[in-house]
Coordinates of C-alpha atoms in Angstrom, one line a residue:
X1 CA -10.1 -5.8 -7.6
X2 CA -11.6 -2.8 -9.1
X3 CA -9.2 0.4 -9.2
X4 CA -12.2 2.2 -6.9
X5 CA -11.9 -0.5 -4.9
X6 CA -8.2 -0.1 -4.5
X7 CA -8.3 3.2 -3.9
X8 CA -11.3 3.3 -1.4
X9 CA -9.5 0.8 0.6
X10 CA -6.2 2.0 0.4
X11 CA -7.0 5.2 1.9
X12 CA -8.3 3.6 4.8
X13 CA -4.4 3.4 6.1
X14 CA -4.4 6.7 6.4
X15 CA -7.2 7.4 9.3
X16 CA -5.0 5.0 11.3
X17 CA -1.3 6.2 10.6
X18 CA -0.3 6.5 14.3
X19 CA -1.6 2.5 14.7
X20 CA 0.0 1.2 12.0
X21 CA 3.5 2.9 12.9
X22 CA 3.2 1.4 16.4
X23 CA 2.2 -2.3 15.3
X24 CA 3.1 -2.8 11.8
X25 CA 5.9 -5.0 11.9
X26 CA 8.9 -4.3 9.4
X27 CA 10.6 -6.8 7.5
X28 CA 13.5 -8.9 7.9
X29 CA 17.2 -7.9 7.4
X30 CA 18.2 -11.1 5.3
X31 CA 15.3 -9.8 2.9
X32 CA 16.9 -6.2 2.5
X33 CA 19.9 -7.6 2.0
X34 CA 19.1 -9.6 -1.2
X35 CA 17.1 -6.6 -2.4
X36 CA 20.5 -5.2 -2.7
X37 CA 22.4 -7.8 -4.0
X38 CA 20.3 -8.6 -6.7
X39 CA 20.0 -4.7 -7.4
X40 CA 23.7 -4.7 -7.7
X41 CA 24.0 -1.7 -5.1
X42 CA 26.9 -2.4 -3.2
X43 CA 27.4 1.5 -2.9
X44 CA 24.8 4.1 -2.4
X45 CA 22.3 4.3 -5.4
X46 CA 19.1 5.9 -6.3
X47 CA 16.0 4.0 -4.9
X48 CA 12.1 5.0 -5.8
X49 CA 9.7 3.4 -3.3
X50 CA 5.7 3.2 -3.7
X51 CA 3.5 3.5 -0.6
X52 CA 6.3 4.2 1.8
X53 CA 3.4 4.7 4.6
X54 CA 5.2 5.6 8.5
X55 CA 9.0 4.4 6.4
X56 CA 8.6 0.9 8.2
X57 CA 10.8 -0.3 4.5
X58 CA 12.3 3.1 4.3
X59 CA 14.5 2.9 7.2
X60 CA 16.8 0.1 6.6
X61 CA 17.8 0.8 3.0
X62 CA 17.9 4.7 4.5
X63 CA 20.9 3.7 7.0
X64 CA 22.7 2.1 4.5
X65 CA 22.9 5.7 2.4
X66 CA 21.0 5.4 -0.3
X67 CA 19.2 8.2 -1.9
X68 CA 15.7 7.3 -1.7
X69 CA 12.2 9.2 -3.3
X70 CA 9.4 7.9 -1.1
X71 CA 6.0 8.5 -2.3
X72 CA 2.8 8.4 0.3
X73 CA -0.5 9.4 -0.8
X74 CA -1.7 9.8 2.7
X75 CA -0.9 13.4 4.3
X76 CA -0.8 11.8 7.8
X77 CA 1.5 8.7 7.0
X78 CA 4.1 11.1 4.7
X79 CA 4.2 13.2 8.4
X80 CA 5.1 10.4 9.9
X81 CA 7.7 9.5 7.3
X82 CA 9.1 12.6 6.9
X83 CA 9.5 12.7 11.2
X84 CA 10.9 9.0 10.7
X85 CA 13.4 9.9 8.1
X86 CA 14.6 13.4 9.6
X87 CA 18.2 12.1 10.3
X88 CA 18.6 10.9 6.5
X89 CA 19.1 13.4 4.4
X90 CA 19.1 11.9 1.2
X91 CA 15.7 10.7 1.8
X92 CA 12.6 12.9 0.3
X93 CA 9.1 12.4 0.9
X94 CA 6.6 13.0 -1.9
X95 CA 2.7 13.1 -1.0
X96 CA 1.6 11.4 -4.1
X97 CA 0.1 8.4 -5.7
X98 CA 2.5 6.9 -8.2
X99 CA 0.2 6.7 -10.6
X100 CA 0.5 11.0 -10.5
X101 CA 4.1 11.0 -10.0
X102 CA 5.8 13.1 -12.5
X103 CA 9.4 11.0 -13.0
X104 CA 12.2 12.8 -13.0
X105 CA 15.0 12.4 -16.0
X106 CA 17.3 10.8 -14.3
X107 CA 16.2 7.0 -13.6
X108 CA 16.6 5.3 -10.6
X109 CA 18.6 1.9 -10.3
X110 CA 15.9 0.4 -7.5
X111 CA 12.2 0.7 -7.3
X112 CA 10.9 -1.3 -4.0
X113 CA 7.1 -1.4 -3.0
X114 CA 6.6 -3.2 0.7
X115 CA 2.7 -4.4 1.1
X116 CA 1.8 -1.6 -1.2
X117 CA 2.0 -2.8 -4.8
X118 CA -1.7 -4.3 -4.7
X119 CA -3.0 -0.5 -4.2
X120 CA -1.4 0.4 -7.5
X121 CA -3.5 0.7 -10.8
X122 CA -1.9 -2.1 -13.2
X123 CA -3.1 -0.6 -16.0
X124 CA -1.1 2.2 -15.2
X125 CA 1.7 1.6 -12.6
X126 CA 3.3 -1.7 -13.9
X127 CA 4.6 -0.5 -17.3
X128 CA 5.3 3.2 -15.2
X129 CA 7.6 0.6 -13.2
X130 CA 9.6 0.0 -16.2
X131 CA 9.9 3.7 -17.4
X132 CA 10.8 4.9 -13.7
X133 CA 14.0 2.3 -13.6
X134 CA 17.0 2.5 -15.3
X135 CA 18.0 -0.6 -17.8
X136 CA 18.3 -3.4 -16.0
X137 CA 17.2 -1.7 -12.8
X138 CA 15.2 -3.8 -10.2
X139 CA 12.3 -4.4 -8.9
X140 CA 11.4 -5.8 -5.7
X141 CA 7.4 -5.6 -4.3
X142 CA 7.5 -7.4 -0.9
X143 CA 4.8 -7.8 1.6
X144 CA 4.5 -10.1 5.3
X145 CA 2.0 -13.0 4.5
X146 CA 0.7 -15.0 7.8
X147 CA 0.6 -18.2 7.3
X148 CA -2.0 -20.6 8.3
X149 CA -1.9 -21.9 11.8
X150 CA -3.4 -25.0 13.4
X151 CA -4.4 -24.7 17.5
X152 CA -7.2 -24.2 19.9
X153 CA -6.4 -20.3 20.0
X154 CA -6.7 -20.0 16.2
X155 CA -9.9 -21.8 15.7
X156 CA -11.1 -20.1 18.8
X157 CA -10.7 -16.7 16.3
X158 CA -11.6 -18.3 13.3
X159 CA -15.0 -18.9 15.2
X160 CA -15.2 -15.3 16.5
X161 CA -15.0 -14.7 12.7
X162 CA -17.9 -16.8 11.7
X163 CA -19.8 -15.3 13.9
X164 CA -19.2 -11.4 13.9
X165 CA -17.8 -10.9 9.7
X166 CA -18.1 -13.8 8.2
X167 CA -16.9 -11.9 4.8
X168 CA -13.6 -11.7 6.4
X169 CA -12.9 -15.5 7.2
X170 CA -11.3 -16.7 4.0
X171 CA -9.5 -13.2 3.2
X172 CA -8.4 -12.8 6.8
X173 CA -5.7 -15.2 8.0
X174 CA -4.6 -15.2 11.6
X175 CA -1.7 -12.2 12.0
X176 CA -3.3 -9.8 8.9
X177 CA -4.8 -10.3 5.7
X178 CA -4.1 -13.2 3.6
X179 CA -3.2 -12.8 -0.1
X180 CA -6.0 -12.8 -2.0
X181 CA -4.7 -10.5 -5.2
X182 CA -3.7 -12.0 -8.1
X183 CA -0.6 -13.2 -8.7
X184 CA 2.0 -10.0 -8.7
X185 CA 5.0 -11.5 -10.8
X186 CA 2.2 -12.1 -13.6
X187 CA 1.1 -8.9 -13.6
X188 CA 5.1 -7.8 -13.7
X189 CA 6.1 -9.6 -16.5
X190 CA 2.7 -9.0 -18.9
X191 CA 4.4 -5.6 -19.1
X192 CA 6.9 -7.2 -21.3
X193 CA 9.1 -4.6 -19.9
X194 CA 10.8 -6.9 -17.3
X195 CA 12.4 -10.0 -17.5
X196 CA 11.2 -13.2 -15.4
X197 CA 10.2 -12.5 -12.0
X198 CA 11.9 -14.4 -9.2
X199 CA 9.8 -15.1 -6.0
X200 CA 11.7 -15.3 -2.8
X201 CA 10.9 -16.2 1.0
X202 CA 11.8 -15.2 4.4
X203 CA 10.3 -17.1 7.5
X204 CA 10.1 -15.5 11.0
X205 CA 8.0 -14.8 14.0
X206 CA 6.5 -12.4 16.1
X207 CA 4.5 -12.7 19.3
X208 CA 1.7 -9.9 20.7
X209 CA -0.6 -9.5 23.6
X210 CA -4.0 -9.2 23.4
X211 CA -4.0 -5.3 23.2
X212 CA -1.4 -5.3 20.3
X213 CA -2.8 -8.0 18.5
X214 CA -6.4 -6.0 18.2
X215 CA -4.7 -2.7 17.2
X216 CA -2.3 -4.3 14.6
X217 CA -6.3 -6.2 13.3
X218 CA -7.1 -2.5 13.3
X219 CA -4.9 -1.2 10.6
X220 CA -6.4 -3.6 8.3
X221 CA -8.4 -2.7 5.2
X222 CA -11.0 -5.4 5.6
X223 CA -11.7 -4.5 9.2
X224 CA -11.4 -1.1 9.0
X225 CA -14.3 -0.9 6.4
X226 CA -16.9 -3.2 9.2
X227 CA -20.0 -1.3 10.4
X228 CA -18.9 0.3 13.6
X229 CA -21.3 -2.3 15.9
X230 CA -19.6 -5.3 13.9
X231 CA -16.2 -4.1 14.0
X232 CA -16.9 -3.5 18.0
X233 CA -18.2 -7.1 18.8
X234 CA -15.4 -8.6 16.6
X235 CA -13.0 -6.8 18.6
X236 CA -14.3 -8.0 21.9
X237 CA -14.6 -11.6 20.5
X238 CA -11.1 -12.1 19.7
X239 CA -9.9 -9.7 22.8
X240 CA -12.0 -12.8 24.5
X241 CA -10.2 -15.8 22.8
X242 CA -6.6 -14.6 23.3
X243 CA -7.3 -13.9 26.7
X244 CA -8.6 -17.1 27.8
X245 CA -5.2 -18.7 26.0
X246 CA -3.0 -16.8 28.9
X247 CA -3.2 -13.3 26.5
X248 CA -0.5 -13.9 24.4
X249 CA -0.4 -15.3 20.4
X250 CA 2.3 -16.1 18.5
X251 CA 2.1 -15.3 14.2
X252 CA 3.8 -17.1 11.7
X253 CA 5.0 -14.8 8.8
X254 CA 6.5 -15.1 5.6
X255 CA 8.0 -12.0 3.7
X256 CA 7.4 -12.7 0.7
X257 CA 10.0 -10.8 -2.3
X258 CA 9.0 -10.8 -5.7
X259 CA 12.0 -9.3 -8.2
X260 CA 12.4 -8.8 -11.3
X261 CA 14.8 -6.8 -14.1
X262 CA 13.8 -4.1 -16.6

């Protein structure tokens, strides 16, 4: 992907901040947990994160008193950050890309990205990575990957797809969109700033309704970026399917974690 690319797309988050703080989900607590066990912080530390968006990542490493610098380039999701992280004073929202993020002197120990790390230049942000972290500080880019599901619901969207944005059926998977970057512990470790990247799991669930399910489709890059008449008749397609399965559908995630040391 082109860095105009990333950057067009990216900023599509932002004209739908309220959305995605109602339906993007978070991630699980077995998954912050390792983050900090493999970061070594067992007591409050300094954390940088990239792409914070509404603090969906923010808030569970924010309750367990760490001092966090969250950068969101989007003026209406740092709002929302900064409203979601009021109580947590050790937490500062910066409006900024980290690519234009002067770094302070002081390093940090922990520098997370949660399905935000594609978005960042790699010419420029994976080596910044190393220079923001302290040695043998962490890494950790995690994101929730759907993964593929076999019934009469999902081919009953998969044919809405065919039909209405065709473009979107092999990136889109059922639940969000599929990984289609390349491979982000490769681009981590061509820095030759970190060591090997280890590539972690975590397996869970969540069900939505009909209503949910389209708004959560609508804080997604791809979709967002439909003509207006396409991105209406898609909608009403899959609003369609799920409602003549009984209105509910039930997503298959994997958080996937990607660490690595400086």
């Amino acid at each position: 992907m082109e860095q105009a690319d990333r950057n067009r797309r990216g900023a599509t988050f932002d004209q739908v901040a309220a959305l995605y703080d109602e339906v993007r989900p978070g991630y699980p607590e077995a998954l912050v947990e390792r983050v900090l066990q493999l970061a070594g912080l067992s007591e409050p530390g300094r954390i940088l994160e990239i792409g914070c968006g509404p603090a969906k990542a923010t808030l569970p490493f924010a309750r367990r008193g760490h001092r966090m610098v969250c950068l969101e380039p989007g003026a209406e999701l740092a709002a929302l950050a900064r409203e979601r992280t009021k109580a947590f004073p050790a937490v500062e929202i910066e409006e900024s890309r980290f690519e234009d993020y002067d770094l302070p002197a002081e390093p940090f120990d922990l520098l997370i990205a949660a399905q935000s790390w594609h978005w960042v230049d790699p010419e420029r942000g994976d080596t910044k990575a190393a220079q923001a972290l302290r040695p043998d500080g962490l890494i950790a880019l995690f994101w929730n990957r759907p993964l593929p599901a076999e019934s009469a619901l999902h081919e009953a969207l998969a044919a809405v797809y065919r039909a209405e944005a065709p473009q979107l059926e092999k990136v889109v998977a059922v639940g969000g969109e599929a990984a289609t970057r390349e491979p982000i512990d490769e681009r981590i470790t061509r820095t030759k700033a970190f060591g090997p990247a280890q590539i972690e799991n975590f397996p869970w669930r969540q069900e939505y309704g009909t209503e949910q399910y389209l708004k959560l489709m609508q804080t997604q890059s791809g979709h967002l970026l439909l003509p207006e008449a396409s991105r209406q008749r898609l909608w009403d397609g899959l609003a369609r399917a799920i409602e003549e399965a009984g209105g509910r559908i039930a997503v298959d995630y994997e958080a996937v974690l990607i660490t690595a040391r400086r």
